Coordinates of C-alpha atoms in Angstrom, one line a residue:
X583 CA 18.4 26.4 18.6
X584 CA 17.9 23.2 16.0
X585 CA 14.7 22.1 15.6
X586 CA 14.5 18.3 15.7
X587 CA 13.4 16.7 12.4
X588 CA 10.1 15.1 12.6
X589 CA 11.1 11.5 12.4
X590 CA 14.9 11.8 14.4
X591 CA 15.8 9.1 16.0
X592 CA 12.9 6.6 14.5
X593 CA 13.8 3.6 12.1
X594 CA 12.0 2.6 9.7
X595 CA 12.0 -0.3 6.9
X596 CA 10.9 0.4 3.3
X597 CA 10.3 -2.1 0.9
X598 CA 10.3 -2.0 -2.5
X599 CA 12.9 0.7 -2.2
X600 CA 15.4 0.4 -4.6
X601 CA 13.5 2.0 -7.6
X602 CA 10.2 4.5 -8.3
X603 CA 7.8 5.2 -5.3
X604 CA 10.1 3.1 -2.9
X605 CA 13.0 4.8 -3.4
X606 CA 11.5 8.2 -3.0
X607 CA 9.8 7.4 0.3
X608 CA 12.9 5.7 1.7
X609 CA 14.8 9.6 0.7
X610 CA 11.8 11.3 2.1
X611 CA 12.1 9.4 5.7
X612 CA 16.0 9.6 5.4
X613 CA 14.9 13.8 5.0
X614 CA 13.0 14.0 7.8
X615 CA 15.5 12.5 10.1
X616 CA 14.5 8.4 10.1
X617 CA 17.2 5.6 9.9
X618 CA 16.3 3.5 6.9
X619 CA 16.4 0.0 5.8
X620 CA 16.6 -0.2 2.6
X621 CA 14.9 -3.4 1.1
X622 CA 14.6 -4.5 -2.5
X623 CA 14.7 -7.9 -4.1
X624 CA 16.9 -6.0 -6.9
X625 CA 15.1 -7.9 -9.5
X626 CA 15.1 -6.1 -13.1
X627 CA 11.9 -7.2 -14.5
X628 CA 8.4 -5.5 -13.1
X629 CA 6.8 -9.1 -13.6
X630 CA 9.6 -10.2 -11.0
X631 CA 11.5 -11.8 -13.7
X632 CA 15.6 -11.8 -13.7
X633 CA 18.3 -12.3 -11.6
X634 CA 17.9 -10.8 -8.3
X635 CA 20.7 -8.4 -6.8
X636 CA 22.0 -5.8 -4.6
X637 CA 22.6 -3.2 -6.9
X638 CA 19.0 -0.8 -6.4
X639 CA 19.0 -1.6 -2.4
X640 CA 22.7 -0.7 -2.1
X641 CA 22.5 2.3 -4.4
X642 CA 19.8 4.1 -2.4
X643 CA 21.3 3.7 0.7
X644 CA 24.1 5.3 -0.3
X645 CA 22.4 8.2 -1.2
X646 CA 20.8 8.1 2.2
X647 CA 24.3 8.0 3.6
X648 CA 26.3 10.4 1.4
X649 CA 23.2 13.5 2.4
X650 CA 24.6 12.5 6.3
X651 CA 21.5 10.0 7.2
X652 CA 22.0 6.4 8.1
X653 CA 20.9 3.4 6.1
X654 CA 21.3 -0.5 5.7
X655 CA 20.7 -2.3 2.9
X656 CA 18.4 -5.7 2.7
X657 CA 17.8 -7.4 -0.3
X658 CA 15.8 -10.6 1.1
X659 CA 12.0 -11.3 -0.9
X660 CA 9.9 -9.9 1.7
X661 CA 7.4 -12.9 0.3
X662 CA 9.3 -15.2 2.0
X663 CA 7.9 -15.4 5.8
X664 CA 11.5 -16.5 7.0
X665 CA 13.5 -13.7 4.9
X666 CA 10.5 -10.9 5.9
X667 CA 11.3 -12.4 9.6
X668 CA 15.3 -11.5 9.1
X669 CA 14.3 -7.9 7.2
X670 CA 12.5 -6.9 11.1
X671 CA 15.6 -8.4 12.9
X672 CA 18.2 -6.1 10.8
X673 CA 16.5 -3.0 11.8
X674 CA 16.1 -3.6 15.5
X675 CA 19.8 -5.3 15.2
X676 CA 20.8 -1.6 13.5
X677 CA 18.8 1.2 15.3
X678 CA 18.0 -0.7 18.4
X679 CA 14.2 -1.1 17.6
X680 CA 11.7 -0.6 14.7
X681 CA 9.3 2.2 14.7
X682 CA 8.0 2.7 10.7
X683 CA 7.1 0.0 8.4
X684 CA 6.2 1.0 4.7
X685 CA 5.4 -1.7 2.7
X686 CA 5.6 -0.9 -1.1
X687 CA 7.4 -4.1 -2.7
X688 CA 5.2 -5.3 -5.7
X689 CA 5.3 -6.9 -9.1
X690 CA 2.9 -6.8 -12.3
X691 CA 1.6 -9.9 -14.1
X692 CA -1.2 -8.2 -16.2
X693 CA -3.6 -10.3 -18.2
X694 CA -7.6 -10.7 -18.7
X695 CA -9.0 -13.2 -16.3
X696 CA -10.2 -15.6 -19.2
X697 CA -6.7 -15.8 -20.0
X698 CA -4.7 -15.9 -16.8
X699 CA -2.6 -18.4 -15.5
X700 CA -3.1 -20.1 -12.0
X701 CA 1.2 -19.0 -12.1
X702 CA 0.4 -15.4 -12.9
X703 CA -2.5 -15.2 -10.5
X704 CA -0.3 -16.9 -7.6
X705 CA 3.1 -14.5 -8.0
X706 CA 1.1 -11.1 -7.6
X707 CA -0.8 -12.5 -4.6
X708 CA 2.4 -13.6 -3.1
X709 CA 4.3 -10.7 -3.3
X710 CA 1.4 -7.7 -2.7
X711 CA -0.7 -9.0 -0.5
X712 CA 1.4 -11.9 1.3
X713 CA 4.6 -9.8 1.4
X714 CA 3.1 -7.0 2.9
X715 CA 1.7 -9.8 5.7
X716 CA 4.7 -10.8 6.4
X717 CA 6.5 -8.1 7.3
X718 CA 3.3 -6.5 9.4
X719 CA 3.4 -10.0 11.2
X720 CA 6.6 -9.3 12.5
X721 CA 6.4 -5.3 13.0
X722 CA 3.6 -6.2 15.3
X723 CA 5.2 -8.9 17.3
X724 CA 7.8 -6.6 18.0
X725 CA 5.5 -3.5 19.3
X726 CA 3.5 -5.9 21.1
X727 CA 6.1 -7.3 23.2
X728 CA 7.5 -3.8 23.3
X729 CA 3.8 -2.6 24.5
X730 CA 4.1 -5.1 26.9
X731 CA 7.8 -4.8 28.5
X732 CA 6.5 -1.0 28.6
X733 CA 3.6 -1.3 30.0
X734 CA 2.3 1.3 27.9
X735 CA 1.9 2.0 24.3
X736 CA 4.5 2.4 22.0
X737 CA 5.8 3.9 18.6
X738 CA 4.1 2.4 15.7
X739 CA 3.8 2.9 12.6
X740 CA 2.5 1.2 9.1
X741 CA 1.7 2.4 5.9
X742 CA 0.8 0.2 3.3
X743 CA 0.3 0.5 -0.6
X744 CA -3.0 -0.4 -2.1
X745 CA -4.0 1.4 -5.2
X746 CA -7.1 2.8 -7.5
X747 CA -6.7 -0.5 -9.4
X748 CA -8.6 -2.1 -6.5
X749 CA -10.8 0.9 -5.7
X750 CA -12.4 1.5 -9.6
X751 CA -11.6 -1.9 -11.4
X752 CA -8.8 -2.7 -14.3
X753 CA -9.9 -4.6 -16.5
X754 CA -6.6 -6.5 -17.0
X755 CA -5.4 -6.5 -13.4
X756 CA -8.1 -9.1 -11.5
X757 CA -4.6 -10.7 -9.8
X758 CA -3.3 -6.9 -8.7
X759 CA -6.7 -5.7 -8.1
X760 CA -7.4 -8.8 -5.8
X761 CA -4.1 -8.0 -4.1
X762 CA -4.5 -4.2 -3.2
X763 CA -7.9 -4.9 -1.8
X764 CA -6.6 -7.5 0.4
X765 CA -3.8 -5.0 1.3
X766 CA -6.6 -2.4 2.2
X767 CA -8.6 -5.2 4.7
X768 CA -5.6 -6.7 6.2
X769 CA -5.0 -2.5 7.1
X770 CA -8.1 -1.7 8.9
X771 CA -7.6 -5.3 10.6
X772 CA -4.2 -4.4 11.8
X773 CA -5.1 -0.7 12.9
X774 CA -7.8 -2.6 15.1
X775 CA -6.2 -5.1 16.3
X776 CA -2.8 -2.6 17.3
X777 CA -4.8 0.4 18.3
X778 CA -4.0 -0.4 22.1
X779 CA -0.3 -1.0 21.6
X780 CA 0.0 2.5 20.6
X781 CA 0.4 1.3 16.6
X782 CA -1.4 2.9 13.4
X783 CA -1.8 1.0 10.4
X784 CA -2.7 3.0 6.7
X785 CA -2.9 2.5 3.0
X786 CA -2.3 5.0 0.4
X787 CA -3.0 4.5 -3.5
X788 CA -0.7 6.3 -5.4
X789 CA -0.7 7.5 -9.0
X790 CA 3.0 8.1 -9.5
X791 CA 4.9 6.9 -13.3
X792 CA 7.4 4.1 -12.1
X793 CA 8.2 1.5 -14.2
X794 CA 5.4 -0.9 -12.8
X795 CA 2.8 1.9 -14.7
X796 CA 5.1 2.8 -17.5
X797 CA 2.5 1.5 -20.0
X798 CA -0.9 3.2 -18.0
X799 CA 1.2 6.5 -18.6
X800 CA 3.3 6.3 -22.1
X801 CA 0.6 8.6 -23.4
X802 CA 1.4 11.4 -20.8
X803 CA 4.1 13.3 -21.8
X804 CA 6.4 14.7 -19.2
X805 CA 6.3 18.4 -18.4
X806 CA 9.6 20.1 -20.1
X807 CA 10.1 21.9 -17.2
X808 CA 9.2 21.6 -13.2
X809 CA 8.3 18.5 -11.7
X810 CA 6.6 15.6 -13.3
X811 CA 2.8 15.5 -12.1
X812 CA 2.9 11.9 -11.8
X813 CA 7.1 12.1 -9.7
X814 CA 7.3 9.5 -7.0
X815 CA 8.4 12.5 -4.9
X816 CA 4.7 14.0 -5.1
X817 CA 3.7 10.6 -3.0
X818 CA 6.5 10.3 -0.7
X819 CA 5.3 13.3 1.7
X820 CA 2.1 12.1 2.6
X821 CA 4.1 8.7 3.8
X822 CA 6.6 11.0 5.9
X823 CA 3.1 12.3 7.5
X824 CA 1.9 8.9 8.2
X825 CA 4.7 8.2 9.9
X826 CA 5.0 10.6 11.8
X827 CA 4.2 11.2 15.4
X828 CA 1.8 14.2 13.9
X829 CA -0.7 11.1 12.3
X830 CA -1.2 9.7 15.9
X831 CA -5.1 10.2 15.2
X832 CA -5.1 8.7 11.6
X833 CA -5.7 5.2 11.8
X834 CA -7.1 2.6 9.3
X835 CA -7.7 5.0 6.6
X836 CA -7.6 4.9 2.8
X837 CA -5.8 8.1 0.9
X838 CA -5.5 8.5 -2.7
X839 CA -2.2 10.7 -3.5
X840 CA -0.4 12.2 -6.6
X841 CA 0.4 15.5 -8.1
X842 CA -0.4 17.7 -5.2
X843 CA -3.0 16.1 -4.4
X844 CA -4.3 13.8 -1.1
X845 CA -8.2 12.3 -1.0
X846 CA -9.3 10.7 1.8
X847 CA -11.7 7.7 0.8
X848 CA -14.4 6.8 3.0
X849 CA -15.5 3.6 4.2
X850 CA -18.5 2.1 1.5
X851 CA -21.9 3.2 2.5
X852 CA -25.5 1.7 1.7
X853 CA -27.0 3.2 -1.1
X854 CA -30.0 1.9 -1.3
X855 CA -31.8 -0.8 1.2
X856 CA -35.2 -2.4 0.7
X857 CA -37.2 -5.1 3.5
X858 CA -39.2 -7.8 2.3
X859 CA -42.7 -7.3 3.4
X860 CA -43.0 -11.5 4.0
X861 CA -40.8 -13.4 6.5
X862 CA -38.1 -13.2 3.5
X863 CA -37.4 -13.0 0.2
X864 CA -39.2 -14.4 -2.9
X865 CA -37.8 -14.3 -6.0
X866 CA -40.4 -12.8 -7.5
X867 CA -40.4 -9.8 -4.5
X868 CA -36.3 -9.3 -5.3
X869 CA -37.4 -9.3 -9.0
X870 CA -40.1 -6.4 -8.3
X871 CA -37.9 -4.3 -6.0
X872 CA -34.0 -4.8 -7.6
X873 CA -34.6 -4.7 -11.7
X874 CA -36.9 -1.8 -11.2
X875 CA -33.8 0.2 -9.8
X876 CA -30.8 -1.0 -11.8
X877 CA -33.0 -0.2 -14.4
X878 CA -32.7 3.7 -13.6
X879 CA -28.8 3.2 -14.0
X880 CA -26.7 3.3 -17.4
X881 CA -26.1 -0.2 -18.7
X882 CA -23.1 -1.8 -17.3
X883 CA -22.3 0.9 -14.6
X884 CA -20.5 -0.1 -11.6
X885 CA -19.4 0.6 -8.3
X886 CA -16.3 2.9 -9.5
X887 CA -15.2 4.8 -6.2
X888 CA -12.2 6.4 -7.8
X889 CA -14.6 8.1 -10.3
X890 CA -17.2 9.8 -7.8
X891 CA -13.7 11.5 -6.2
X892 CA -13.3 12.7 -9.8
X893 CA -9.9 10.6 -9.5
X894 CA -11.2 8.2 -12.7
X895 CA -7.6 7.2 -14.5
X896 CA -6.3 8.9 -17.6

């Protein structure tokens, strides 16, 4: 007797999949038994410079299709609302419906914020954090009207790609930092709000050498045998999970992933709270309670998330 394969007969929609961490997830749900849309701008440059094409969208779905799994390429900008509009149509046109979203399209513009350009600020924005709404928007049209005609909850599923840029800082990244913490709010607003429609919404920051981090890793070598710690392919499992009908119960939650490795990030917590002993604050009051306890800290500490999980970057 064959087992069924975790994800047969679900479709799903990856973006960003023509290269690195895309690519690998769109194999990974292609593995486990999903029909895939393949989406990628197909631009060369990581900054999203260069003549867009067909080339890395086409190429992976042919792999998908030559291992005996089914596939459609897209190669709209999922930053364009109309375009991310067409990307939903062509999988429920394809497989009859779309059950998996995984949003990974992104581009790097890296500079210091004294020095950045309202241009360079603008085009990571657009594609991170407004791609990745656009193509929810439309995913959850689609299972809400599904929901409804159902009268019941349906299959759902989203996982999104934030990253440790936004949970620890990087110094040279405020536009991609900015972008991956809006992707991790805009998550825990769409697992609420799609909860009762049977949906789950969930971000993952990887750590995985693609060509968007090929300078944050030149200095790690590769190993000369056995897989690379920082492979794509270490990543893409967890997103096969996510989508899966196993994650039912995991909902608007954070993971950090890479080389064997999954963390589960919890939500901020007070660490220290203090009441003004008048009807509110004075100055003077905040001055005698705050300074007195950033005082106990090292000079220029901050808030670096990533580091208390021991996950602080190379």
């Amino acid at each position: 007797m064959t087992v069924p394969l975790p994800l047969e007969g679900l479709s799903a929609i990856v973006t960003g999949a023509g290269r690195g961490l895309g690519r690998a997830e769109a194999l990974e749900l292609a593995r486990l038994g999903a029909a895939v849309v393949v989406n990628d701008y197909g631009q060369p440059g990581r900054d999203g410079s260069g003549e867009a094409s067909a080339g890395p969208a086409e190429q992976v779905a042919d792999e998908i299709r030559a291992a005996g799994g089914q596939a459609v390429a897209h190669t709209g900008d999922v930053a364009d609302h109309q375009q991310a509009r067409e990307l939903t149509e062509l999988a429920i046109a394809e497989f009859g419906k779309l059950d998996i979203l995984v949003n990974n399209a992104g581009i790097l513009r890296d500079r210091m914020v004294f020095s950045m350009t309202e241009g360079e600020w603008d085009a990571v924005i657009r594609v991170h954090l407004k791609g990745h709404f656009n193509t929810t928007r439309f995913a959850a049209a689609h299972w809400r009207d599904r929901s409804k005609a159902a009268g019941g909850p349906v299959y759902g599923r989203i996982v999104n790609t934030s990253s440790e840029a936004f949970l620890a800082g990087s110094a040279g990244q405020p536009n991609y930092a900015a972008a991956k913490g809006g992707i991790v709010g805009l998550t825990t607003s769409t697992a609420l709000a799609l909860a009762k429609y049977g949906v789950t919404a969930n971000a993952i920051c990887p750590r995985a050498r693609t060509r968007m981090t090929e300078e944050v890793f030149a200095g790690l070598e590769q190993p000369e045998s056995g897989l690379d710690p920082l492979a794509p392919e270490h990543v893409a499992p967890l997103v096969g999970y996510l989508a899966s009908p196993a994650a039912e119960r995991v909902n608007g939650q954070l993971m950090v992933v890479h080389g064997g490795m999954v963390a589960i990030v919890e939500r901020p917590r007070v660490q220290a709270k203090f009441d003004s002993k008048q009807d509110t604050f004075s100055y003077d009051e905040l001055d005698a309670l705050l300074t007195p306890h950033y005082a106990r800290r090292p000079a220029g500490e901050t808030f670096a998330a990533a580091e208390v999980l021991g996950l602080k970057r190379e």
